[in-house]
Coordinates of C-alpha atoms in Angstrom, one line a residue:
Chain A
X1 CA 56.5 45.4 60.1
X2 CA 56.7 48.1 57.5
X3 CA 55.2 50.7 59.8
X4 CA 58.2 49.7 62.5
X5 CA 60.9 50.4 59.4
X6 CA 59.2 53.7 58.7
X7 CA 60.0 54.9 62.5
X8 CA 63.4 53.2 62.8
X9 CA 64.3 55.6 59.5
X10 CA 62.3 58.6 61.4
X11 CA 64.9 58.0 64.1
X12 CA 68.0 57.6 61.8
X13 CA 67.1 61.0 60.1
X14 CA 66.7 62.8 63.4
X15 CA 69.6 61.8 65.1
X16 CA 71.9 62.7 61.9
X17 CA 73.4 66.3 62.2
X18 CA 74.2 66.0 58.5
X19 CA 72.1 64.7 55.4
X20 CA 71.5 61.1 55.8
X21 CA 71.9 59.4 52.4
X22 CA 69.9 56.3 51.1
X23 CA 73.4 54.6 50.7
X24 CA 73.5 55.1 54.5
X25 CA 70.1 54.7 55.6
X26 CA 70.4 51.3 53.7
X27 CA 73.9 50.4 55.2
X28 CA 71.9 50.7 58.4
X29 CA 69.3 48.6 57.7
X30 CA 70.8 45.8 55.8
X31 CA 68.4 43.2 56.8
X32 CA 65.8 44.5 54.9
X33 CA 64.9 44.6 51.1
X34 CA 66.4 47.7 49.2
X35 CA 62.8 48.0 47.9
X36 CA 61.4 47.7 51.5
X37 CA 63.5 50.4 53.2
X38 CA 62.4 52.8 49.7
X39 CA 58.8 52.3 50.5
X40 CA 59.6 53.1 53.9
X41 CA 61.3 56.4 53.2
X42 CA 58.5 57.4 50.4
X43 CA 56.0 56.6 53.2
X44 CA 57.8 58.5 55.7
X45 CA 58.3 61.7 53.6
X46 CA 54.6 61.2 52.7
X47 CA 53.3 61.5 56.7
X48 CA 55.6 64.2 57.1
X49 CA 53.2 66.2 54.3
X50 CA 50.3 65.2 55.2
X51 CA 50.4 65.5 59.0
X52 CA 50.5 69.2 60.6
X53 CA 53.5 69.4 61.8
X54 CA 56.1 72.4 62.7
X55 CA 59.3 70.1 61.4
X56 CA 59.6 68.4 58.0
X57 CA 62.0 66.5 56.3
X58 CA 63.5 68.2 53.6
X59 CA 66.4 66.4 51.3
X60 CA 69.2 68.2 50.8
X61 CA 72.6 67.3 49.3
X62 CA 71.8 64.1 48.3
X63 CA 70.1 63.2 51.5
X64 CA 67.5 63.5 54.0
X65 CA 67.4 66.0 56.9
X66 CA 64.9 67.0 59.7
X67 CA 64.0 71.1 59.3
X68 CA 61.8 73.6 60.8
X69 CA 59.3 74.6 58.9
X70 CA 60.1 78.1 57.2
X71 CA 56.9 79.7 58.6
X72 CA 58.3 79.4 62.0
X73 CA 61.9 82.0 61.7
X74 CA 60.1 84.3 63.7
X75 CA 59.9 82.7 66.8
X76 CA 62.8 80.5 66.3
X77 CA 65.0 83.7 65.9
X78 CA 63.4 84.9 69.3
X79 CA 64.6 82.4 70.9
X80 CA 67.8 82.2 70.5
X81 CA 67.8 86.1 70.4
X82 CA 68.9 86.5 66.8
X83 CA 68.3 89.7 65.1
X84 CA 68.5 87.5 61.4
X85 CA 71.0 84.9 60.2
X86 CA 74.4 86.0 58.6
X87 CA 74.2 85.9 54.5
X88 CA 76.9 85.6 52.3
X89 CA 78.2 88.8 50.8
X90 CA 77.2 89.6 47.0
X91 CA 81.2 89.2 46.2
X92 CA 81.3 85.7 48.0
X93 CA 78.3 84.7 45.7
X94 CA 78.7 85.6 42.9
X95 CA 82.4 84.0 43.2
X96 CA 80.2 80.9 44.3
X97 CA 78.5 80.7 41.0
X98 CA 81.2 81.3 39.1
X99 CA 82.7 78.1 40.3
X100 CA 80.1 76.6 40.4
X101 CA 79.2 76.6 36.8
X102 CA 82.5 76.5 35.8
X103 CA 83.9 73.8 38.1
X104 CA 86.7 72.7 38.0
X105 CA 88.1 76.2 38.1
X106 CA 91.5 78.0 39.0
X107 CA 91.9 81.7 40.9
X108 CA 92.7 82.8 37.6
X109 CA 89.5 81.3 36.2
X110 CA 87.8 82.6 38.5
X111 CA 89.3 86.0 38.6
X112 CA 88.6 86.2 34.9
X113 CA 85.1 85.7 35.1
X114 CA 84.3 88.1 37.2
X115 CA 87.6 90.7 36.3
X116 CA 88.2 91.1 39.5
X117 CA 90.9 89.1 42.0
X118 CA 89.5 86.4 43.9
X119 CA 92.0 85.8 46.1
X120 CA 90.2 87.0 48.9
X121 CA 86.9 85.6 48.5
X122 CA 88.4 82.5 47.4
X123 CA 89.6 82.0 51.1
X124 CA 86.6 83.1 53.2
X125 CA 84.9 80.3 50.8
X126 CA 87.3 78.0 51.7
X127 CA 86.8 79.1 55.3
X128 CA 83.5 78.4 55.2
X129 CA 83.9 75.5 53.6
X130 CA 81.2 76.0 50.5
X131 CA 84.6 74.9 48.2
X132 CA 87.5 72.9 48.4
X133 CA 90.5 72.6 46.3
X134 CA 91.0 69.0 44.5
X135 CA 94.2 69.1 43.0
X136 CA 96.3 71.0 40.7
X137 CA 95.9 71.5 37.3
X138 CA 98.3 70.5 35.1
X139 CA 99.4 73.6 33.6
X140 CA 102.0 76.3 34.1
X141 CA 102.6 76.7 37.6
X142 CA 100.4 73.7 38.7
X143 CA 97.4 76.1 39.8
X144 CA 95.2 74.7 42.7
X145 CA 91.4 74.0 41.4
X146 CA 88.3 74.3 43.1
X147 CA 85.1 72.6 43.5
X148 CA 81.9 73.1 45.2
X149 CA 81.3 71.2 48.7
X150 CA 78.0 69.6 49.8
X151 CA 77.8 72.2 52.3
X152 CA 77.2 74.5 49.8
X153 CA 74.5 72.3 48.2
X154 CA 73.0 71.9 51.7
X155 CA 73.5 75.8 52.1
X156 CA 71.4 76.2 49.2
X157 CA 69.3 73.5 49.7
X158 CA 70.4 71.6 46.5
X159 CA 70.1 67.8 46.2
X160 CA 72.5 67.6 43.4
X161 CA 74.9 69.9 41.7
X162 CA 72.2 69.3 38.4
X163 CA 70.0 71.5 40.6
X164 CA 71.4 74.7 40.4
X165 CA 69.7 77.2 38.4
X166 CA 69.5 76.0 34.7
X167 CA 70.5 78.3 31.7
X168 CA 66.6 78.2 31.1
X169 CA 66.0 80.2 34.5
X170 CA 68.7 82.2 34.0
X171 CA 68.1 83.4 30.4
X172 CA 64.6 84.1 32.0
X173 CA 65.7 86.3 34.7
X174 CA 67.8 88.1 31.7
X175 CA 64.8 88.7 29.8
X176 CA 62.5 89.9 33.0
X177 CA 65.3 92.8 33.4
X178 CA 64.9 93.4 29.9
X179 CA 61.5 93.6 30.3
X180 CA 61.6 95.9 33.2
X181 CA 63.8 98.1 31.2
X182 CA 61.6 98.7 28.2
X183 CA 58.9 99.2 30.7
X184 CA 60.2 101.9 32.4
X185 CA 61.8 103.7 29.0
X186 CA 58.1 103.3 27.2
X187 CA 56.7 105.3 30.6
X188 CA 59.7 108.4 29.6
Chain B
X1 CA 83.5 117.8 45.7
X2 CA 80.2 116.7 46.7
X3 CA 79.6 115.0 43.3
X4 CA 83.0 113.1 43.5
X5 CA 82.4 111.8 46.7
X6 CA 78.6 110.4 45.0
X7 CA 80.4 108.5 42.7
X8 CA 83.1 107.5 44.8
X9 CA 80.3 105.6 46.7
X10 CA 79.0 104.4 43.4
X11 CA 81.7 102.4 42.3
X12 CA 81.9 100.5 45.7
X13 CA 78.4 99.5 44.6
X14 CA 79.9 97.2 41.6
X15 CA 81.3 94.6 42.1
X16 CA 83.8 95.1 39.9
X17 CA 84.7 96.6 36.2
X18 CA 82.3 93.8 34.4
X19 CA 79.5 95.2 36.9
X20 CA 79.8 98.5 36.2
X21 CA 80.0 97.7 32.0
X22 CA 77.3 96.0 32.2
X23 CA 75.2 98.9 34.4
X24 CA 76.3 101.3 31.7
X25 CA 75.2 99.1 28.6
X26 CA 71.6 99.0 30.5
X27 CA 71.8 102.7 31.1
X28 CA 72.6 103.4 27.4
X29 CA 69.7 100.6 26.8
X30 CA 72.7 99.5 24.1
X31 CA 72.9 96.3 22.5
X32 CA 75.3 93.9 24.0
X33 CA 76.3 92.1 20.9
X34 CA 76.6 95.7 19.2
X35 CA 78.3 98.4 21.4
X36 CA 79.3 101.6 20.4
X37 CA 82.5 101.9 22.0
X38 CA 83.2 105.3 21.4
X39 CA 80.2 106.3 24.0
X40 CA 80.6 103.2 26.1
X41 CA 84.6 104.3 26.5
X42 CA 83.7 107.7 27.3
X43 CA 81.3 106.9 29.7
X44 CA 83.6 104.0 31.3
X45 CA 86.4 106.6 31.9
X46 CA 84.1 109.7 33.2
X47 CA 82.7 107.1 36.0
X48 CA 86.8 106.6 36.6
X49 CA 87.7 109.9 36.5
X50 CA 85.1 110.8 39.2
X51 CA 87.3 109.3 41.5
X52 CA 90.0 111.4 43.1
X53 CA 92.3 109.0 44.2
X54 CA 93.2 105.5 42.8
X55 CA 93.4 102.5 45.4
X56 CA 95.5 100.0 43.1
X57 CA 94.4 97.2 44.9
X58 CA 91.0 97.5 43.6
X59 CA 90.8 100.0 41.0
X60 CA 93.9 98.2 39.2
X61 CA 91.0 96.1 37.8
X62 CA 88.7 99.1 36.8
X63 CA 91.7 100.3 35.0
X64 CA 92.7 97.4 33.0
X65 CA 89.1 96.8 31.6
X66 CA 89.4 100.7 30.7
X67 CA 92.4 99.3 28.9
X68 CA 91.1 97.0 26.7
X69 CA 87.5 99.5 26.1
X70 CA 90.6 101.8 24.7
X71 CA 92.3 99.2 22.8
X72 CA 88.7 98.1 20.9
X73 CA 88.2 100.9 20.0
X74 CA 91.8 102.0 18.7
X75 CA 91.4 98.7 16.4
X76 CA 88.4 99.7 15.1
X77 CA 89.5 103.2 14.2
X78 CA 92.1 102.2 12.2
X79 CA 91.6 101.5 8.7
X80 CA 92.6 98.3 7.0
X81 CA 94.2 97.9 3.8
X82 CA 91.6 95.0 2.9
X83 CA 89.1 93.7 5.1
X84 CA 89.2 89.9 5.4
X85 CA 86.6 87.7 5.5
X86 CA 84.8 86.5 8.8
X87 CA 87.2 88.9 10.0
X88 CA 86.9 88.9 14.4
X89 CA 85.1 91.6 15.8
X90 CA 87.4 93.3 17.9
X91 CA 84.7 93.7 20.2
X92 CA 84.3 89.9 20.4
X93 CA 86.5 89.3 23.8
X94 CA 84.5 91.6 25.3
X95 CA 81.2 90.7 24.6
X96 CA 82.1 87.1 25.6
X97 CA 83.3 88.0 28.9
X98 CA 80.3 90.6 29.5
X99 CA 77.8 87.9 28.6
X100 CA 79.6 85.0 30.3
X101 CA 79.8 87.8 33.8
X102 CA 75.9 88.6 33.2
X103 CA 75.2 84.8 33.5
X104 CA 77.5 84.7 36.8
X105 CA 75.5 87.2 38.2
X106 CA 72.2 86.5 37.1
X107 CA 72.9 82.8 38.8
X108 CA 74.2 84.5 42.0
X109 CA 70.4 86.1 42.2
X110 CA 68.8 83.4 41.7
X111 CA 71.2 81.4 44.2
X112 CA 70.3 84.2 46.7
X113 CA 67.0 83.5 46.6
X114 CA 67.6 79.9 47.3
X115 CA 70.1 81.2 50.3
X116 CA 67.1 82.9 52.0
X117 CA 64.5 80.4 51.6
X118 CA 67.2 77.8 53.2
X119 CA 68.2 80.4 56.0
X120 CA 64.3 80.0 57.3
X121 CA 64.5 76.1 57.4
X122 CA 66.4 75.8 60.9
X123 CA 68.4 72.9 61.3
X124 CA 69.5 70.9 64.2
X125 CA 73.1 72.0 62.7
X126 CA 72.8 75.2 63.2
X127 CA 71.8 75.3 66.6
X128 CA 73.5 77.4 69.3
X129 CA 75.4 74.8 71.7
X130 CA 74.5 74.5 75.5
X131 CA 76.9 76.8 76.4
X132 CA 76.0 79.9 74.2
X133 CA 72.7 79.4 75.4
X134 CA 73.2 79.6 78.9
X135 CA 75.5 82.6 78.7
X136 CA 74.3 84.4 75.9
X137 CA 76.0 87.4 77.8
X138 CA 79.7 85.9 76.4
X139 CA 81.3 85.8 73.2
X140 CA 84.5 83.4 72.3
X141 CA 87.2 85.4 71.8
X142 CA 89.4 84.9 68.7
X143 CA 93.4 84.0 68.5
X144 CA 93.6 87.7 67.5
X145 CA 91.6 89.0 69.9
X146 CA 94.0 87.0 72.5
X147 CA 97.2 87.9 70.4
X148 CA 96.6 91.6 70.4
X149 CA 95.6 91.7 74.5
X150 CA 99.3 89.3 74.6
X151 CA 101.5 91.6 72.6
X152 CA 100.0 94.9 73.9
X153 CA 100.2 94.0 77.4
X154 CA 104.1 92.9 76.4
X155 CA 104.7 95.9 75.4
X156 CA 103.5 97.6 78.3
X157 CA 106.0 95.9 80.6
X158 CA 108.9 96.1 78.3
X159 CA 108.5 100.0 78.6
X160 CA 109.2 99.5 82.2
X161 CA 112.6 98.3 81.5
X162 CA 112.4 95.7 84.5
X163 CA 115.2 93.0 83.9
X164 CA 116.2 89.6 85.5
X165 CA 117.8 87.2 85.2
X166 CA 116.7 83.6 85.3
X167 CA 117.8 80.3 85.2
X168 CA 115.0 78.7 85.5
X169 CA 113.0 77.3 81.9
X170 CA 109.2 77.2 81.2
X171 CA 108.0 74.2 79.9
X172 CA 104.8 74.1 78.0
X173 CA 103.7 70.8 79.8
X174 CA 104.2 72.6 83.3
X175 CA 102.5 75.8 82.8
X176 CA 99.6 74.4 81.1
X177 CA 98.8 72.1 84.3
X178 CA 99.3 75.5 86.2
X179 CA 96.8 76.9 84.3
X180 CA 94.4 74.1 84.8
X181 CA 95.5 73.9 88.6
X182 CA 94.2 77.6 88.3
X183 CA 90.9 77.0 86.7
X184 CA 90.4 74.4 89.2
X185 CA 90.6 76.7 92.2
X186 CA 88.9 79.6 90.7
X187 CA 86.2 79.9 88.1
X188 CA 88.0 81.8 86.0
X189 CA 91.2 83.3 85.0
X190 CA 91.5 87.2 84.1
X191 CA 93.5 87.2 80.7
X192 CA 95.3 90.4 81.6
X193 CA 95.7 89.8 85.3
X194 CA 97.4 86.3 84.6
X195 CA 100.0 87.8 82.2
X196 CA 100.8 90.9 84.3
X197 CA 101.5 88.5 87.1
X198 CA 104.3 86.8 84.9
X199 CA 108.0 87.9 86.0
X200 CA 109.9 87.8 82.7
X201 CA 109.0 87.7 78.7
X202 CA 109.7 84.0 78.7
X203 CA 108.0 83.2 81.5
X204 CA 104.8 85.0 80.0
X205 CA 105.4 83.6 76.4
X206 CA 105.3 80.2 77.3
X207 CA 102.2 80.8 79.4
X208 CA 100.4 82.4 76.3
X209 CA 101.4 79.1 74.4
X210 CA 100.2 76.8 77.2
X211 CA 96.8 78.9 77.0
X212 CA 96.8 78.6 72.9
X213 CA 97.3 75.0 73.4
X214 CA 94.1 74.4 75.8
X215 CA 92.5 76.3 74.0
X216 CA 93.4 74.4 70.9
X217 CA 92.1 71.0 72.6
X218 CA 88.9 72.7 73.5
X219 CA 89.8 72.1 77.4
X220 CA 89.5 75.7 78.1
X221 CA 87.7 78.5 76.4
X222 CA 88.4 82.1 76.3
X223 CA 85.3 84.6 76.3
X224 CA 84.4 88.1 76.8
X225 CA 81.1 90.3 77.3
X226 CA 81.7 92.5 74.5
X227 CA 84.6 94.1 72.7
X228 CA 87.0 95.9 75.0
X229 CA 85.9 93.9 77.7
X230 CA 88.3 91.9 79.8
X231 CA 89.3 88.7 78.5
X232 CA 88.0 85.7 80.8
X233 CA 89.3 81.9 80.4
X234 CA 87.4 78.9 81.9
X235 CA 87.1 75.3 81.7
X236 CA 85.3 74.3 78.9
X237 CA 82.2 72.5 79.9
X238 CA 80.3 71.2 76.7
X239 CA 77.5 69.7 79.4
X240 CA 77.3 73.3 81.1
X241 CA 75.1 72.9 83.4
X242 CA 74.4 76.3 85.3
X243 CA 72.5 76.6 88.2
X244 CA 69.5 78.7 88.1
X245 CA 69.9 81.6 90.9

């Protein structure tokens, strides 16, 4: 019986083009015990690890999604005849992260941070829908505010917005450049 | 000359004033919570000044950073009758905003990292539709793509002065089941051809809004080889099916 749920979620996962969440899967399968349909899922993810197999199931924003396995961008490139996917431009992330940390944040915010206008970047982002705007803020001349999507923590392959980067790993990176620097000026 | 044009390059590099602060503060291996501003001014401006000509739209930005370098440093020049206690660093704003952009960026690494090691993982999101696949050869053409081939060609026949004068009106409705009436007897229409065809500006007009409107539904879908190539519109088939030769 528990072996049958385990494939009926398998199924539920593959045929989802977004991240399916537990909320869902559980909507789905309201017959069964919360705990049951939990046990399932762990199991699942658990054969997916264990077996060799070229597709995994990877969770990302806040649910779970069927992937290739990273080893295989070679061939899967080939394929489809792609020289390598499209990235987002240095400008467009670090505007990202700026909101990101910050959210929720105004063009001007925004702008700020960086000293340099967002206006620009701010659209393509909107475009590709890695923000949105949720409302105005209440100050003078009601500026619109934005927020990350969960596009952009599937894009990233986030589960949760508490998964970016902490100040930790960044105050890390700080110190490696630092490190680099007084490297490279004890070798002068 | 030649060095001008070196930095010109250069300062496309930064992303903007902060960026290029904060590359000059590593240069100078200077503290961050201690600058000199004298030297960091002096060099701030010499990077500027190595450009010949000011684009406003995106140097306004280097400049007004190169503002407030100038203004720290004109407050800390001056003397004070009495120096008050805890008195604020001028230098306080911009140390704030320098270490606040060096988190930014140092989170936009990281979150690049994360970018590539996602961009290998294929999902069944991101995977070509049946059409692309089949016809690899054609790209979907954009509304400005369309617009530009539309307004160009206009302006080809208005140069030939023709006029008439018609009673008759386009309606949307009409020429759009022309254009599928079309589609159905031919595979394809040629974007150019179709429009030259057209006997007066209204007549063409409305067409292009018929096309814009199928095109809108996803009935029809406009593609071409490569840029400059002719413009083709066809059916939109999501189940493509094409028969192997």
């Amino acid at each position: 019986m528990k072996n049958r749920l385990k494939e009926v979620i398998e199924s539920l996962i593959f045929i989802s083009l977004e991240p399916l969440t537990l909320e869902k899967i559980k909507n789905v399968l309201q017959e069964y015990p919360e705990e049951e349909v939990e046990l399932a899922i762990k199991e699942l993810l658990e054969s997916y690890v264990t077996n060799e197999r070229g597709i995994q199931i990877i969770q990302s924003a806040g649910g779970y999604l069927f992937s290739t396995s990273p080893e295989h961008d070679l061939w899967i490139k080939r394929l489809f005849k792609m020289e390598r996917k499209a990235k987002l431009s240095s400008a467009a992330l670090e505007t990202l992260s700026a909101i990101a940390y910050h959210q929720p944040a105004t063009l001007a915010e925004i702008s700020a941070m960086r000293g340099v206008d967002s206006t620009h970047t701010l659209k393509t982002l909107l475009q590709k829908k890695l923000i949105k705007i949720v409302g105005r803020k209440k100050s003078p001349g009601s500026p619109l505010i934005y927020r990350t999507t969960d596009k952009f923590l599937a894009y990233f392959g986030l589960t949760d917005i508490k998964d970016l980067p902490s100040p930790e790993e960044i105050s890390k990176i700080l110190e490696k450049e630092k490190d680099i620097e007084e490297e490279e000026s004890s070798v002068h | 000359m030649d060095a001008s044009a070196i930095y010109q390059v250069k300062l496309e590099v930064f992303e903007g004033p902060l960026d290029l602060l904060l590359f000059l503060i590593k240069k100078k291996k200077i503290d961050i919570n201690d600058i000199p501003m004298a030297t960091i001014t002096k060099e701030y401006l010499e990077y500027l000044n190595h450009k010949e000509k000011i684009n406003l739209d995106r140097e306004a930005e280097f400049l007004l950073i190169a503002s407030l370098l100038i203004y720290i440093k004109s407050q800390m020049l001056l003397p004070r009758e009495k120096v008050l206690d805890e008195e604020k660093d001028p230098r306080q704003i911009l140390v704030d905003q320098l270490l606040d952009y060096q988190k930014i960026k140092a989170a936009s690494l990281l979150l690049r990292k994360k970018e590539e090691d996602e961009l290998q993982k294929w999902k069944r999101t991101a995977l070509p539709s049946q059409f692309q696949e089949e016809e690899t050869d054609f790209m979907e053409v954009s509304l400005f793509d369309l617009a530009e081939s539309f307004f160009s060609l206009m302006q080809k026949k208005e140069k030939k002065k023709i006029r008439t004068i018609k009673g008759k009106e386009f309606s949307l409705e009409e020429k759009m089941k022309e254009i599928m009436a079309i589609l159905k007897g031919n595979l394809f229409i040629d974007f150019l051809d179709y429009f030259s065809q057209q006997e007066s500006f209204e007549e063409a007009f409305v067409s292009f809004l018929s096309l814009l409107e199928l095109i809108k539904s996803r009935i029809v879908i406009a593609t071409q080889k490569g840029p400059f190539q002719p413009i083709k519109v066809m059916i939109r088939q999501e189940a493509y099916v094409k028969r192997k030769p």
